[in-house]
Amino acid sequence: MNKYKALVVRETDDGFTREIETVGRDFLPDNDVLIEVKYAGLNYKDALSASGNKGVTRNYPHTPGVDACGLVSESRDERFKPGQEVIVTSYDLGMNTNGGFATYISVPGDWIIPLPQGMSLKDSMIMGTAAYTAALALHKMEQCGQNPEMGEVIVTGASGGVGSMAVSILKKGGYRVIASSGKTEYYDWLKDIGAKRCVNREEVSDDSTRPLLSTAWAGAIDTVGGNTLSTLLKRCGRNGSVATCGLVASPEFETTVFPFILNGVNLLGIDSAETPYSLRKEIWKRLATDLKPDTLEKMVKWVSLEEIPSYMDEILEGETTGRVVCVIQNP
Ligand SMILES: NC(=O)c1ccc[n+]([C@@H]2O[C@H](COP(=O)([O-])OP(=O)(O)OC[C@H]3O[C@@H](n4cnc5c(N)ncnc54)[C@H](OP(=O)(O)O)[C@@H]3O)[C@@H](O)[C@H]2O)c1
C-alpha cells in the first residue's frame, strides 16, 4: 500500500477544514500492524477532534475516528496474521494517532482485539466504543452488587450512541430500563430497543437544594453530567450504582456526601479509552454473548465517508440518534 483515502482535518488561518484526500503511506504512523479498514463508527469525540478541540487532538493535519474494524493487511506482530478480522477502539486511535475514517490505519498490536466469535465486523462497529462503554459501565455496576431484582435502572441521553446501547444492553442483561431523553418523538423507538418506559430529560434535573429525594431508580448509566448527574445520585436507591460516562450537558456537578453515607450509593467512573487489555477482551466477549443487543440493526445508520463531516455537526448538536457507522469499503 503506497496511497490511501482518508478524511483529513487541517488547521488553517480561518479555522479547521475537513476534506476527503488521497494521502501517501507516510501520513500514517509506522506501527506494527497495518489494517485495511472496513467500517468505522462515529463518536462524539470524533466530532470534537474534527472541530479542533485540542483536548482531544493536539496536532493537525489529522484523521479522526476512534472506532475501526477491518482486516489485517501487514503485521510485524506475531499475534496477528494478514486477513485476520480485528477491532480497534479507543486508546489513542483517532485522537493523536490517525484514526478510522480512512481506508487504512496503523496501530500497535496491544490496541487490537481479534473479532470475537458470535460477532460480525458490522456488529462490532454498530456497537463500537458506545456499546463498549455501556457494557463496561454495567460490568462495574454488577461488580458493586447491582442486579435486576434491585429495581429499574435509568439511562440518560438515551437516544444517543452510548445511551441507546446502554438501554439495549441493560435489557439484554435482564434489567427494566427507564430511558431519559429530550426527544419525545423517539420514545417508541426507545421502547423498541429495550426501554420499559421513557421520561423527559427535564424530569432528571432537580433544581432544589435538597441533598436527597425520594428513590426513583435503583441505578443509573449517565452520559450527560452536570445537574443530571447530581439528580441521579439524590434519587438513587440504597446500595445502587451510578456510572458516569459523559459530559454532554456539563463536566461539572454538585453533590453532598449524603447519597453516599446515608444510602450507600456508588459513583463509578467509566474510562473506556485506557481499560487494561484483559478487561477489554472480557467486555468484548460479553458483547458477543450475554450482553449482545438483540436490536443492532434498528440502532444504526450506514453512511459514506463523504457524509461523515455533516454527521459530525449533527452529533455536536445532540441531534443524532443511535449509531452512525461509516462504510469504508464493502467487504
Ligand atoms: N467515558 C467514556 O469512556 C466515554 C466513551 C464514549 C463516550 N463518552 C461520552 O459520553 C457522552 C455521550 O457520547 P455519545 O457518543 O453517546 O454522544 P451522542 O450520540 O451525541 O449522545 C448524547 C445524547 O445526550 C443527550 N443530550 C445532548 N445534549 C444534551 C444536553 N445539553 N443536556 C442533556 N442531554 C443532552 C441527547 O440525548 P437525548 O436527546 O435522548 O436526551 C444526545 O443524543 C459524551 O460526553 C462522550 O464524550 C464517554
GROMACS .gro file of C-alpha atoms and ligand atoms in nm:
model
  379
    1MET     CA    1   0.000   0.000   0.000
    2ASN     CA    2   0.151   0.331  -0.108
    3LYS     CA    3  -0.151   0.559  -0.106
    4TYR     CA    4  -0.483   0.554   0.074
    5LYS     CA    5  -0.802   0.758   0.115
    6ALA     CA    6  -0.870   0.949   0.437
    7LEU     CA    7  -1.081   1.222   0.590
    8VAL     CA    8  -0.818   1.485   0.670
    9VAL     CA    9  -0.876   1.770   0.914
   10ARG     CA   10  -0.641   2.063   0.854
   11GLU     CA   11  -0.586   2.375   1.063
   12THR     CA   12  -0.596   2.695   0.858
   13ASP     CA   13  -0.598   3.067   0.942
   14ASP     CA   14  -0.979   3.058   0.905
   15GLY     CA   15  -1.038   2.751   1.124
   16PHE     CA   16  -1.046   2.378   1.054
   17THR     CA   17  -1.120   2.219   0.715
   18ARG     CA   18  -1.242   1.861   0.661
   19GLU     CA   19  -1.179   1.704   0.319
   20ILE     CA   20  -1.151   1.353   0.178
   21GLU     CA   21  -0.797   1.325   0.040
   22THR     CA   22  -0.568   1.067  -0.114
   23VAL     CA   23  -0.256   1.066   0.101
   24GLY     CA   24   0.075   0.880   0.097
   25ARG     CA   25   0.157   0.593   0.331
   26ASP     CA   26   0.390   0.826   0.523
   27PHE     CA   27   0.076   1.006   0.652
   28LEU     CA   28   0.029   0.701   0.877
   29PRO     CA   29   0.249   0.628   1.179
   30ASP     CA   30   0.486   0.330   1.139
   31ASN     CA   31   0.325   0.092   1.390
   32ASP     CA   32   0.346  -0.289   1.386
   33VAL     CA   33   0.007  -0.368   1.232
   34LEU     CA   34  -0.145  -0.218   0.917
   35ILE     CA   35  -0.520  -0.271   0.896
   36GLU     CA   36  -0.746  -0.229   0.594
   37VAL     CA   37  -1.050  -0.058   0.746
   38LYS     CA   38  -1.396  -0.190   0.653
   39TYR     CA   39  -1.624   0.005   0.889
   40ALA     CA   40  -1.569   0.298   1.128
   41GLY     CA   41  -1.818   0.415   1.393
   42LEU     CA   42  -1.879   0.784   1.466
   43ASN     CA   43  -1.847   0.909   1.824
   44TYR     CA   44  -1.890   1.246   1.994
   45LYS     CA   45  -1.513   1.257   2.049
   46ASP     CA   46  -1.453   1.235   1.671
   47ALA     CA   47  -1.662   1.546   1.620
   48LEU     CA   48  -1.457   1.725   1.886
   49SER     CA   49  -1.136   1.616   1.715
   50ALA     CA   50  -1.265   1.733   1.376
   51SER     CA   51  -1.354   2.075   1.515
   52GLY     CA   52  -1.010   2.146   1.652
   53ASN     CA   53  -1.062   2.054   2.018
   54LYS     CA   54  -0.701   2.046   2.140
   55GLY     CA   55  -0.802   1.848   2.449
   56VAL     CA   56  -0.871   1.560   2.209
   57THR     CA   57  -0.623   1.621   1.923
   58ARG     CA   58  -0.312   1.836   1.967
   59ASN     CA   59  -0.170   1.840   1.615
   60TYR     CA   60  -0.316   1.872   1.265
   61PRO     CA   61  -0.340   1.756   0.985
   62HIS     CA   62  -0.519   1.462   1.139
   63THR     CA   63  -0.771   1.186   1.064
   64PRO     CA   64  -1.034   1.135   1.337
   65GLY     CA   65  -1.208   0.804   1.412
   66VAL     CA   66  -1.176   0.629   1.750
   67ASP     CA   67  -1.355   0.312   1.628
   68ALA     CA   68  -1.244   0.097   1.336
   69CYS     CA   69  -1.258  -0.263   1.227
   70GLY     CA   70  -1.124  -0.450   0.929
   71LEU     CA   71  -0.867  -0.698   0.806
   72VAL     CA   72  -0.501  -0.716   0.900
   73SER     CA   73  -0.305  -0.618   0.589
   74GLU     CA   74   0.056  -0.636   0.712
   75SER     CA   75   0.191  -0.735   1.055
   76ARG     CA   76   0.524  -0.732   1.233
   77ASP     CA   77   0.344  -0.861   1.544
   78GLU     CA   78   0.329  -1.241   1.551
   79ARG     CA   79  -0.012  -1.236   1.724
   80PHE     CA   80  -0.178  -1.103   1.406
   81LYS     CA   81  -0.183  -1.253   1.056
   82PRO     CA   82  -0.284  -1.094   0.724
   83GLY     CA   83  -0.655  -1.142   0.656
   84GLN     CA   84  -0.747  -1.169   1.025
   85GLU     CA   85  -1.066  -0.982   1.129
   86VAL     CA   86  -0.993  -0.732   1.405
   87ILE     CA   87  -1.140  -0.443   1.606
   88VAL     CA   88  -0.958  -0.133   1.729
   89THR     CA   89  -1.133   0.112   1.958
   90SER     CA   90  -1.013   0.385   2.191
   91TYR     CA   91  -0.656   0.402   2.323
   92ASP     CA   92  -0.507   0.685   2.115
   93LEU     CA   93  -0.676   0.592   1.784
   94GLY     CA   94  -0.839   0.899   1.629
   95MET     CA   95  -0.702   1.127   1.899
   96ASN     CA   96  -0.331   1.178   1.829
   97THR     CA   97  -0.294   0.869   1.607
   98ASN     CA   98  -0.463   0.888   1.266
   99GLY     CA   99  -0.800   0.717   1.304
  100GLY     CA  100  -1.066   0.508   1.139
  101PHE     CA  101  -1.217   0.746   0.881
  102ALA     CA  102  -0.968   0.617   0.625
  103THR     CA  103  -0.906   0.307   0.420
  104TYR     CA  104  -0.605   0.214   0.639
  105ILE     CA  105  -0.489   0.255   0.999
  106SER     CA  106  -0.154   0.160   1.152
  107VAL     CA  107  -0.161   0.063   1.521
  108PRO     CA  108   0.042  -0.120   1.788
  109GLY     CA  109  -0.065  -0.484   1.840
  110ASP     CA  110  -0.161  -0.408   2.200
  111TRP     CA  111  -0.456  -0.198   2.079
  112ILE     CA  112  -0.609  -0.479   1.870
  113ILE     CA  113  -0.893  -0.713   1.972
  114PRO     CA  114  -0.939  -1.019   1.748
  115LEU     CA  115  -1.305  -1.021   1.637
  116PRO     CA  116  -1.481  -1.241   1.898
  117GLN     CA  117  -1.685  -1.543   1.789
  118GLY     CA  118  -2.052  -1.455   1.756
  119MET     CA  119  -1.986  -1.103   1.625
  120SER     CA  120  -1.952  -0.980   1.266
  121LEU     CA  121  -1.737  -0.684   1.165
  122LYS     CA  122  -2.060  -0.490   1.104
  123ASP     CA  123  -2.188  -0.579   1.454
  124SER     CA  124  -1.861  -0.464   1.607
  125MET     CA  125  -1.891  -0.115   1.461
  126ILE     CA  126  -2.264  -0.077   1.528
  127MET     CA  127  -2.159  -0.133   1.890
  128GLY     CA  128  -1.816   0.033   1.888
  129THR     CA  129  -1.695   0.246   2.176
  130ALA     CA  130  -2.058   0.330   2.259
  131ALA     CA  131  -2.157  -0.027   2.345
  132TYR     CA  132  -1.817  -0.096   2.493
  133THR     CA  133  -1.861   0.200   2.732
  134ALA     CA  134  -2.216   0.097   2.824
  135ALA     CA  135  -2.112  -0.266   2.883
  136LEU     CA  136  -1.813  -0.157   3.091
  137ALA     CA  137  -2.049   0.057   3.299
  138LEU     CA  138  -2.287  -0.236   3.360
  139HIS     CA  139  -1.994  -0.469   3.433
  140LYS     CA  140  -1.863  -0.231   3.703
  141MET     CA  141  -2.213  -0.178   3.845
  142GLU     CA  142  -2.259  -0.554   3.875
  143GLN     CA  143  -1.921  -0.586   4.045
  144CYS     CA  144  -2.062  -0.342   4.305
  145GLY     CA  145  -2.371  -0.557   4.354
  146GLN     CA  146  -2.623  -0.415   4.103
  147ASN     CA  147  -2.876  -0.677   3.993
  148PRO     CA  148  -3.216  -0.673   3.821
  149GLU     CA  149  -3.402  -0.753   4.148
  150MET     CA  150  -3.296  -0.415   4.293
  151GLY     CA  151  -3.530  -0.235   4.051
  152GLU     CA  152  -3.528  -0.015   3.744
  153VAL     CA  153  -3.207   0.134   3.602
  154ILE     CA  154  -3.221   0.472   3.430
  155VAL     CA  155  -3.016   0.573   3.124
  156THR     CA  156  -2.968   0.942   3.042
  157GLY     CA  157  -2.902   1.077   2.692
  158ALA     CA  158  -3.085   0.760   2.596
  159SER     CA  159  -3.128   0.834   2.226
  160GLY     CA  160  -2.752   0.893   2.176
  161GLY     CA  161  -2.483   0.639   2.092
  162VAL     CA  162  -2.378   0.535   2.443
  163GLY     CA  163  -2.731   0.586   2.577
  164SER     CA  164  -2.912   0.371   2.320
  165MET     CA  165  -2.655   0.094   2.359
  166ALA     CA  166  -2.693   0.114   2.737
  167VAL     CA  167  -3.072   0.076   2.704
  168SER     CA  168  -3.036  -0.230   2.482
  169ILE     CA  169  -2.753  -0.390   2.683
  170LEU     CA  170  -2.931  -0.345   3.017
  171LYS     CA  171  -3.245  -0.502   2.868
  172LYS     CA  172  -3.035  -0.795   2.744
  173GLY     CA  173  -2.888  -0.824   3.096
  174GLY     CA  174  -3.238  -0.870   3.240
  175TYR     CA  175  -3.294  -0.515   3.371
  176ARG     CA  176  -3.605  -0.299   3.348
  177VAL     CA  177  -3.487   0.024   3.187
  178ILE     CA  178  -3.608   0.384   3.218
  179ALA     CA  179  -3.490   0.586   2.916
  180SER     CA  180  -3.440   0.958   2.981
  181SER     CA  181  -3.443   1.158   2.660
  182GLY     CA  182  -3.506   1.509   2.532
  183LYS     CA  183  -3.657   1.362   2.212
  184THR     CA  184  -4.016   1.263   2.285
  185GLU     CA  185  -4.062   1.167   1.919
  186TYR     CA  186  -3.815   0.880   1.980
  187TYR     CA  187  -3.997   0.724   2.277
  188ASP     CA  188  -4.145   0.446   2.060
  189TRP     CA  189  -3.801   0.368   1.919
  190LEU     CA  190  -3.650   0.365   2.271
  191LYS     CA  191  -3.918   0.116   2.379
  192ASP     CA  192  -3.847  -0.088   2.068
  193ILE     CA  193  -3.478  -0.121   2.158
  194GLY     CA  194  -3.541  -0.216   2.522
  195ALA     CA  195  -3.683   0.064   2.740
  196LYS     CA  196  -3.975  -0.028   2.968
  197ARG     CA  197  -4.072   0.339   2.992
  198CYS     CA  198  -3.942   0.681   2.894
  199VAL     CA  199  -3.913   1.009   3.085
  200ASN     CA  200  -3.834   1.359   2.966
  201ARG     CA  201  -3.477   1.461   3.043
  202GLU     CA  202  -3.611   1.761   3.240
  203GLU     CA  203  -3.753   1.520   3.498
  204VAL     CA  204  -3.397   1.411   3.572
  205SER     CA  205  -3.272   1.760   3.652
  206ASP     CA  206  -3.373   1.870   4.001
  207ASP     CA  207  -3.324   2.237   4.085
  208SER     CA  208  -3.398   2.217   4.458
  209THR     CA  209  -3.119   2.236   4.711
  210ARG     CA  210  -3.239   1.920   4.886
  211PRO     CA  211  -2.949   1.674   4.929
  212LEU     CA  212  -3.170   1.365   4.890
  213LEU     CA  213  -3.504   1.298   4.720
  214SER     CA  214  -3.741   1.002   4.719
  215THR     CA  215  -3.599   0.698   4.541
  216ALA     CA  216  -3.686   0.687   4.172
  217TRP     CA  217  -3.438   0.429   4.033
  218ALA     CA  218  -3.208   0.154   4.157
  219GLY     CA  219  -2.909   0.252   3.946
  220ALA     CA  220  -2.807   0.470   3.651
  221ILE     CA  221  -2.585   0.498   3.345
  222ASP     CA  222  -2.526   0.868   3.279
  223THR     CA  223  -2.390   1.027   2.961
  224VAL     CA  224  -2.500   1.380   3.048
  225GLY     CA  225  -2.314   1.502   3.362
  226GLY     CA  226  -2.396   1.835   3.526
  227ASN     CA  227  -2.719   1.871   3.724
  228THR     CA  228  -2.848   1.544   3.574
  229LEU     CA  229  -2.570   1.355   3.750
  230SER     CA  230  -2.642   1.539   4.077
  231THR     CA  231  -3.009   1.435   4.045
  232LEU     CA  232  -2.925   1.074   3.964
  233LEU     CA  233  -2.732   1.049   4.292
  234LYS     CA  234  -3.008   1.215   4.501
  235ARG     CA  235  -3.276   0.977   4.372
  236CYS     CA  236  -3.079   0.651   4.356
  237GLY     CA  237  -3.196   0.367   4.579
  238ARG     CA  238  -2.997   0.211   4.860
  239ASN     CA  239  -2.665   0.050   4.753
  240GLY     CA  240  -2.732   0.131   4.386
  241SER     CA  241  -2.459   0.238   4.145
  242VAL     CA  242  -2.446   0.546   3.923
  243ALA     CA  243  -2.194   0.507   3.639
  244THR     CA  244  -2.070   0.836   3.498
  245CYS     CA  245  -1.968   0.815   3.134
  246GLY     CA  246  -2.017   1.156   2.973
  247LEU     CA  247  -2.050   1.529   2.992
  248VAL     CA  248  -2.279   1.644   2.709
  249ALA     CA  249  -2.453   1.890   2.945
  250SER     CA  250  -2.159   1.979   3.168
  251PRO     CA  251  -1.837   1.835   3.313
  252GLU     CA  252  -1.919   1.997   3.649
  253PHE     CA  253  -2.169   1.879   3.907
  254GLU     CA  254  -2.255   1.944   4.270
  255THR     CA  255  -2.337   1.686   4.530
  256THR     CA  256  -2.326   1.629   4.904
  257VAL     CA  257  -2.194   1.324   5.083
  258PHE     CA  258  -2.548   1.216   5.179
  259PRO     CA  259  -2.625   0.982   4.886
  260PHE     CA  260  -2.302   0.801   4.973
  261ILE     CA  261  -2.311   0.791   5.354
  262LEU     CA  262  -2.687   0.757   5.408
  263ASN     CA  263  -2.784   0.544   5.105
  264GLY     CA  264  -2.459   0.363   5.026
  265VAL     CA  265  -2.477   0.481   4.665
  266ASN     CA  266  -2.168   0.408   4.449
  267LEU     CA  267  -2.043   0.666   4.198
  268LEU     CA  268  -1.845   0.476   3.935
  269GLY     CA  269  -1.609   0.633   3.683
  270ILE     CA  270  -1.607   0.483   3.334
  271ASP     CA  271  -1.296   0.531   3.120
  272SER     CA  272  -1.324   0.328   2.801
  273ALA     CA  273  -1.002   0.463   2.649
  274GLU     CA  274  -0.745   0.310   2.881
  275THR     CA  275  -0.908  -0.010   3.008
  276PRO     CA  276  -0.649  -0.282   3.076
  277TYR     CA  277  -0.628  -0.527   2.783
  278SER     CA  278  -0.760  -0.832   2.973
  279LEU     CA  279  -1.073  -0.645   3.087
  280ARG     CA  280  -1.120  -0.501   2.737
  281LYS     CA  281  -1.115  -0.854   2.591
  282GLU     CA  282  -1.362  -0.974   2.854
  283ILE     CA  283  -1.605  -0.688   2.779
  284TRP     CA  284  -1.589  -0.752   2.402
  285LYS     CA  285  -1.655  -1.121   2.471
  286ARG     CA  286  -1.965  -1.025   2.674
  287LEU     CA  287  -2.075  -0.800   2.385
  288ALA     CA  288  -2.057  -1.105   2.158
  289THR     CA  289  -2.252  -1.324   2.401
  290ASP     CA  290  -2.465  -1.241   2.709
  291LEU     CA  291  -2.473  -0.863   2.656
  292LYS     CA  292  -2.507  -0.856   2.275
  293PRO     CA  293  -2.806  -0.631   2.196
  294ASP     CA  294  -3.086  -0.804   2.003
  295THR     CA  295  -3.175  -0.484   1.822
  296LEU     CA  296  -2.850  -0.378   1.649
  297GLU     CA  297  -2.995  -0.321   1.301
  298LYS     CA  298  -3.257  -0.084   1.448
  299MET     CA  299  -2.984   0.129   1.602
  300VAL     CA  300  -2.762   0.214   1.306
  301LYS     CA  301  -2.745   0.450   1.013
  302TRP     CA  302  -2.491   0.342   0.746
  303VAL     CA  303  -2.319   0.638   0.578
  304SER     CA  304  -2.033   0.706   0.336
  305LEU     CA  305  -1.700   0.867   0.421
  306GLU     CA  306  -1.813   1.176   0.230
  307GLU     CA  307  -2.119   1.209   0.457
  308ILE     CA  308  -1.924   1.189   0.785
  309PRO     CA  309  -1.848   1.564   0.824
  310SER     CA  310  -2.218   1.656   0.823
  311TYR     CA  311  -2.293   1.386   1.083
  312MET     CA  312  -2.011   1.528   1.295
  313ASP     CA  313  -2.200   1.858   1.303
  314GLU     CA  314  -2.521   1.676   1.399
  315ILE     CA  315  -2.361   1.482   1.685
  316LEU     CA  316  -2.223   1.807   1.831
  317GLU     CA  317  -2.577   1.948   1.827
  318GLY     CA  318  -2.710   1.634   2.008
  319GLU     CA  319  -2.925   1.560   1.701
  320THR     CA  320  -2.810   1.210   1.609
  321THR     CA  321  -2.987   0.900   1.735
  322GLY     CA  322  -2.833   0.558   1.783
  323ARG     CA  323  -2.513   0.487   1.597
  324VAL     CA  324  -2.376   0.634   1.274
  325VAL     CA  325  -2.137   0.392   1.103
  326CYS     CA  326  -1.925   0.468   0.800
  327VAL     CA  327  -1.887   0.201   0.532
  328ILE     CA  328  -1.526   0.247   0.429
  329GLN     CA  329  -1.515  -0.035   0.174
  330ASN     CA  330  -1.756  -0.317   0.117
  331PRO     CA  331  -1.603  -0.646   0.234
  332LIG     N1  332  -1.631   0.758   2.949
  332LIG     C1  333  -1.602   0.708   2.831
  332LIG     O1  334  -1.515   0.627   2.817
  332LIG     C2  335  -1.684   0.755   2.713
  332LIG     C3  336  -1.692   0.678   2.596
  332LIG     C4  337  -1.776   0.724   2.492
  332LIG     C5  338  -1.844   0.844   2.506
  332LIG     N2  339  -1.829   0.916   2.620
  332LIG     C6  340  -1.903   1.041   2.641
  332LIG     O2  341  -2.040   1.010   2.654
  332LIG     C7  342  -2.117   1.119   2.608
  332LIG     C8  343  -2.216   1.070   2.502
  332LIG     O3  344  -2.145   1.026   2.389
  332LIG     P1  345  -2.226   0.973   2.261
  332LIG     O4  346  -2.124   0.933   2.161
  332LIG     O5  347  -2.331   0.879   2.305
  332LIG     O6  348  -2.295   1.112   2.214
  332LIG     P2  349  -2.434   1.133   2.140
  332LIG     O7  350  -2.462   1.020   2.047
  332LIG     O8  351  -2.432   1.272   2.087
  332LIG     O9  352  -2.542   1.125   2.258
  332LIG     C9  353  -2.557   1.225   2.354
  332LIG    C10  354  -2.705   1.237   2.393
  332LIG    O10  355  -2.713   1.321   2.509
  332LIG    C11  356  -2.836   1.394   2.507
  332LIG     N3  357  -2.801   1.537   2.515
  332LIG    C12  358  -2.738   1.613   2.424
  332LIG     N4  359  -2.721   1.739   2.468
  332LIG    C13  360  -2.774   1.743   2.592
  332LIG    C14  361  -2.787   1.843   2.692
  332LIG     N5  362  -2.742   1.967   2.673
  332LIG     N6  363  -2.847   1.810   2.809
  332LIG    C15  364  -2.892   1.686   2.830
  332LIG     N7  365  -2.882   1.585   2.740
  332LIG    C16  366  -2.824   1.614   2.623
  332LIG    C17  367  -2.904   1.361   2.376
  332LIG    O11  368  -2.990   1.251   2.405
  332LIG     P3  369  -3.147   1.271   2.436
  332LIG    O12  370  -3.200   1.366   2.335
  332LIG    O13  371  -3.204   1.133   2.423
  332LIG    O14  372  -3.160   1.326   2.576
  332LIG    C18  373  -2.791   1.307   2.290
  332LIG    O15  374  -2.837   1.221   2.190
  332LIG    C19  375  -2.018   1.223   2.557
  332LIG    O16  376  -1.993   1.316   2.660
  332LIG    C20  377  -1.893   1.141   2.530
  332LIG    O17  378  -1.777   1.220   2.536
  332LIG    C21  379  -1.750   0.874   2.722
   0.00000   0.00000   0.00000
